[in-house]
Every structure is written in structure tokens, then in C-alpha cells.
C-alpha atoms as an extended CHARMM CRD file, in Angstrom:
* protein
*
       111  EXT
         1         1  UNK       CA             12.2470000000       59.4770000000      115.4220000000  PROA      1               0.0000000000
         2         2  UNK       CA             14.4100000000       56.4760000000      116.1950000000  PROA      2               0.0000000000
         3         3  UNK       CA             17.9580000000       56.8180000000      117.4320000000  PROA      3               0.0000000000
         4         4  UNK       CA             20.4360000000       56.1700000000      114.6590000000  PROA      4               0.0000000000
         5         5  UNK       CA             24.2200000000       56.1270000000      115.0360000000  PROA      5               0.0000000000
         6         6  UNK       CA             25.0740000000       57.4170000000      111.5620000000  PROA      6               0.0000000000
         7         7  UNK       CA             26.5790000000       60.8710000000      111.2790000000  PROA      7               0.0000000000
         8         8  UNK       CA             24.0510000000       61.9120000000      108.6170000000  PROA      8               0.0000000000
         9         9  UNK       CA             21.1150000000       60.9280000000      110.8100000000  PROA      9               0.0000000000
        10        10  UNK       CA             22.5740000000       62.7860000000      113.7910000000  PROA      10              0.0000000000
        11        11  UNK       CA             22.9290000000       65.9560000000      111.7120000000  PROA      11              0.0000000000
        12        12  UNK       CA             19.4190000000       65.4840000000      110.3120000000  PROA      12              0.0000000000
        13        13  UNK       CA             17.9250000000       65.0990000000      113.7890000000  PROA      13              0.0000000000
        14        14  UNK       CA             19.8850000000       68.0730000000      115.1380000000  PROA      14              0.0000000000
        15        15  UNK       CA             18.5900000000       70.3070000000      112.3340000000  PROA      15              0.0000000000
        16        16  UNK       CA             15.0110000000       69.0530000000      112.7140000000  PROA      16              0.0000000000
        17        17  UNK       CA             15.1500000000       69.6530000000      116.4540000000  PROA      17              0.0000000000
        18        18  UNK       CA             16.4360000000       73.2040000000      115.9480000000  PROA      18              0.0000000000
        19        19  UNK       CA             13.5990000000       74.0170000000      113.5320000000  PROA      19              0.0000000000
        20        20  UNK       CA             10.9960000000       72.5010000000      115.8400000000  PROA      20              0.0000000000
        21        21  UNK       CA             12.3050000000       74.4700000000      118.8130000000  PROA      21              0.0000000000
        22        22  UNK       CA             12.2350000000       77.7410000000      116.8770000000  PROA      22              0.0000000000
        23        23  UNK       CA              8.8140000000       77.1620000000      115.3150000000  PROA      23              0.0000000000
        24        24  UNK       CA              7.4450000000       76.2610000000      118.7450000000  PROA      24              0.0000000000
        25        25  UNK       CA              8.8650000000       79.5190000000      120.0850000000  PROA      25              0.0000000000
        26        26  UNK       CA              7.4250000000       81.4500000000      117.1450000000  PROA      26              0.0000000000
        27        27  UNK       CA              4.0230000000       79.8250000000      117.4740000000  PROA      27              0.0000000000
        28        28  UNK       CA              3.7210000000       80.6410000000      121.1820000000  PROA      28              0.0000000000
        29        29  UNK       CA              5.1010000000       84.1860000000      121.2610000000  PROA      29              0.0000000000
        30        30  UNK       CA              2.7560000000       87.0890000000      122.0310000000  PROA      30              0.0000000000
        31        31  UNK       CA              1.2410000000       87.9170000000      118.6130000000  PROA      31              0.0000000000
        32        32  UNK       CA              1.5750000000       91.6480000000      119.3070000000  PROA      32              0.0000000000
        33        33  UNK       CA              5.3420000000       91.3960000000      119.9540000000  PROA      33              0.0000000000
        34        34  UNK       CA              6.4390000000       92.0970000000      116.3820000000  PROA      34              0.0000000000
        35        35  UNK       CA             10.0560000000       92.6250000000      117.4090000000  PROA      35              0.0000000000
        36        36  UNK       CA             10.3050000000       89.1660000000      119.0120000000  PROA      36              0.0000000000
        37        37  UNK       CA              8.5420000000       87.5370000000      116.0530000000  PROA      37              0.0000000000
        38        38  UNK       CA             11.0530000000       89.1730000000      113.6890000000  PROA      38              0.0000000000
        39        39  UNK       CA             13.9780000000       87.9900000000      115.8340000000  PROA      39              0.0000000000
        40        40  UNK       CA             12.7540000000       84.3820000000      115.8240000000  PROA      40              0.0000000000
        41        41  UNK       CA             12.1340000000       84.4510000000      112.0590000000  PROA      41              0.0000000000
        42        42  UNK       CA             15.6380000000       85.8110000000      111.4820000000  PROA      42              0.0000000000
        43        43  UNK       CA             17.1490000000       83.0460000000      113.6170000000  PROA      43              0.0000000000
        44        44  UNK       CA             15.0370000000       80.3760000000      111.9140000000  PROA      44              0.0000000000
        45        45  UNK       CA             15.6940000000       81.4840000000      108.3270000000  PROA      45              0.0000000000
        46        46  UNK       CA             19.1750000000       82.8520000000      108.9400000000  PROA      46              0.0000000000
        47        47  UNK       CA             19.9270000000       85.0500000000      105.9900000000  PROA      47              0.0000000000
        48        48  UNK       CA             16.5130000000       86.6300000000      105.4730000000  PROA      48              0.0000000000
        49        49  UNK       CA             16.5950000000       90.3080000000      106.4080000000  PROA      49              0.0000000000
        50        50  UNK       CA             13.2770000000       91.9690000000      107.0870000000  PROA      50              0.0000000000
        51        51  UNK       CA             11.1650000000       88.8410000000      106.5660000000  PROA      51              0.0000000000
        52        52  UNK       CA              8.0180000000       88.6000000000      108.6510000000  PROA      52              0.0000000000
        53        53  UNK       CA              5.9640000000       85.4680000000      109.2490000000  PROA      53              0.0000000000
        54        54  UNK       CA              2.6360000000       85.6240000000      111.0190000000  PROA      54              0.0000000000
        55        55  UNK       CA              2.3650000000       82.5980000000      113.3310000000  PROA      55              0.0000000000
        56        56  UNK       CA              1.4920000000       79.8110000000      113.4390000000  PROA      56              0.0000000000
        57        57  UNK       CA              4.1310000000       78.6360000000      110.9860000000  PROA      57              0.0000000000
        58        58  UNK       CA              5.7270000000       75.2660000000      110.2750000000  PROA      58              0.0000000000
        59        59  UNK       CA              8.8490000000       74.2170000000      108.3860000000  PROA      59              0.0000000000
        60        60  UNK       CA             11.2570000000       71.2970000000      108.2150000000  PROA      60              0.0000000000
        61        61  UNK       CA             14.5430000000       73.1880000000      108.5720000000  PROA      61              0.0000000000
        62        62  UNK       CA             14.1650000000       76.9120000000      107.9360000000  PROA      62              0.0000000000
        63        63  UNK       CA             17.6810000000       77.3500000000      106.5980000000  PROA      63              0.0000000000
        64        64  UNK       CA             16.5210000000       76.2110000000      103.1310000000  PROA      64              0.0000000000
        65        65  UNK       CA             14.0500000000       79.1210000000      102.8520000000  PROA      65              0.0000000000
        66        66  UNK       CA             15.3790000000       82.2120000000      101.0630000000  PROA      66              0.0000000000
        67        67  UNK       CA             13.3570000000       85.4170000000      101.0280000000  PROA      67              0.0000000000
        68        68  UNK       CA             13.8000000000       88.7180000000       99.2500000000  PROA      68              0.0000000000
        69        69  UNK       CA             13.0460000000       92.1830000000      100.5930000000  PROA      69              0.0000000000
        70        70  UNK       CA              9.5970000000       92.8780000000      102.0300000000  PROA      70              0.0000000000
        71        71  UNK       CA              8.6190000000       89.2220000000      102.4340000000  PROA      71              0.0000000000
        72        72  UNK       CA              5.4500000000       88.4620000000      104.3890000000  PROA      72              0.0000000000
        73        73  UNK       CA              3.8090000000       85.0920000000      105.0630000000  PROA      73              0.0000000000
        74        74  UNK       CA              0.4100000000       85.0850000000      106.7220000000  PROA      74              0.0000000000
        75        75  UNK       CA             -0.6730000000       82.6030000000      109.3730000000  PROA      75              0.0000000000
        76        76  UNK       CA             -0.6940000000       78.8430000000      109.1300000000  PROA      76              0.0000000000
        77        77  UNK       CA              1.8130000000       78.5200000000      106.2930000000  PROA      77              0.0000000000
        78        78  UNK       CA              3.9860000000       75.4390000000      105.8880000000  PROA      78              0.0000000000
        79        79  UNK       CA              7.3410000000       75.2720000000      104.1140000000  PROA      79              0.0000000000
        80        80  UNK       CA              8.5660000000       71.6980000000      103.6400000000  PROA      80              0.0000000000
        81        81  UNK       CA             12.0890000000       72.7820000000      102.8420000000  PROA      81              0.0000000000
        82        82  UNK       CA             14.0550000000       69.5890000000      102.3310000000  PROA      82              0.0000000000
        83        83  UNK       CA             15.5040000000       71.4760000000       99.3500000000  PROA      83              0.0000000000
        84        84  UNK       CA             15.7410000000       75.2450000000       98.8290000000  PROA      84              0.0000000000
        85        85  UNK       CA             12.5930000000       77.3340000000       98.5220000000  PROA      85              0.0000000000
        86        86  UNK       CA             13.2490000000       80.7840000000       97.0720000000  PROA      86              0.0000000000
        87        87  UNK       CA             10.9870000000       83.8370000000       97.1970000000  PROA      87              0.0000000000
        88        88  UNK       CA             11.7580000000       87.1440000000       95.4950000000  PROA      88              0.0000000000
        89        89  UNK       CA             11.1840000000       90.7180000000       96.6330000000  PROA      89              0.0000000000
        90        90  UNK       CA              7.7460000000       92.0480000000       97.6130000000  PROA      90              0.0000000000
        91        91  UNK       CA              6.1970000000       88.6050000000       98.1780000000  PROA      91              0.0000000000
        92        92  UNK       CA              3.0340000000       88.3710000000      100.2800000000  PROA      92              0.0000000000
        93        93  UNK       CA              1.6960000000       84.8920000000      100.9870000000  PROA      93              0.0000000000
        94        94  UNK       CA             -1.9350000000       84.2830000000      101.9200000000  PROA      94              0.0000000000
        95        95  UNK       CA             -2.9640000000       82.2000000000      104.9540000000  PROA      95              0.0000000000
        96        96  UNK       CA             -2.9360000000       78.3930000000      104.8270000000  PROA      96              0.0000000000
        97        97  UNK       CA             -0.4260000000       77.9930000000      101.9780000000  PROA      97              0.0000000000
        98        98  UNK       CA              1.9520000000       75.0680000000      101.6320000000  PROA      98              0.0000000000
        99        99  UNK       CA              5.2390000000       75.1560000000       99.7130000000  PROA      99              0.0000000000
       100       100  UNK       CA              6.8770000000       71.7820000000       99.4330000000  PROA      100             0.0000000000
       101       101  UNK       CA              9.9980000000       70.2970000000       97.9330000000  PROA      101             0.0000000000
       102       102  UNK       CA              9.2660000000       66.9070000000       99.4850000000  PROA      102             0.0000000000
       103       103  UNK       CA              8.3850000000       64.0760000000       97.1690000000  PROA      103             0.0000000000
       104       104  UNK       CA              7.5790000000       60.4380000000       97.5370000000  PROA      104             0.0000000000
       105       105  UNK       CA              7.0200000000       57.6060000000       95.1070000000  PROA      105             0.0000000000
       106       106  UNK       CA              3.6690000000       57.7850000000       93.3480000000  PROA      106             0.0000000000
       107       107  UNK       CA              3.6460000000       54.1210000000       92.3810000000  PROA      107             0.0000000000
       108       108  UNK       CA              2.1140000000       52.1710000000       95.2950000000  PROA      108             0.0000000000
       109       109  UNK       CA              4.5350000000       49.2670000000       94.8240000000  PROA      109             0.0000000000
       110       110  UNK       CA              7.5120000000       51.5920000000       95.2920000000  PROA      110             0.0000000000
       111       111  UNK       CA              6.1380000000       52.9980000000       98.5430000000  PROA      111             0.0000000000
């Protein structure tokens, strides 16, 4: 990403970098170290108690993902959380799922 002097861009890049660092850590941790995985997920999502994500996992920010009790996401899930993504209690997500709030213009002339 290019350097940009605006405050908004600096905050954006800082948050993206944080999420990338944490997802990299999550995706390279020993898959049998459930305690460490849980710690990384808690740091990435912040307010989500008891959430478990089976790596690999990808997200834009992490802090826009809200989970209820007994949340589980299986491997290779992606959360494009430019806006909030909310999951209730007792949610189990299958492998290879994508949840996205990102949108772009559909009209080719607008892109």
C-alpha cells in the first residue's frame, strides 16, 4: 500500500497491519496448541470470549467481527470486515466460507 500522509489513511494502515500480524501469527502457530490459538483469536477479535477459529484464517481488521458464545469457525475462512459482521450463539462455520461486507461498483463504467 502506498504511503499517504492523511490521518485516516495512517489509521487504516495501522489497523490493517495489526490484523495481518495477528492472522500471520494465528496461521503459523502449532495447530495442536489450542490455548495459544484461543489467545490469538481473543486478541484479534477483542471482545469475543470463548471463540475458536481453526487456522488458516483471514480478515481485514478483526475488531469488526462479533461472536456469541460457543462460536467455531473451521479452517480457511475469510471475514472481510470493513463493516461489522455479527454471529450469534452456538455458531459453527464450515471450512472455506467467506463473509464479506465489502462492496464495489457493479457498473463497469463506475469502476
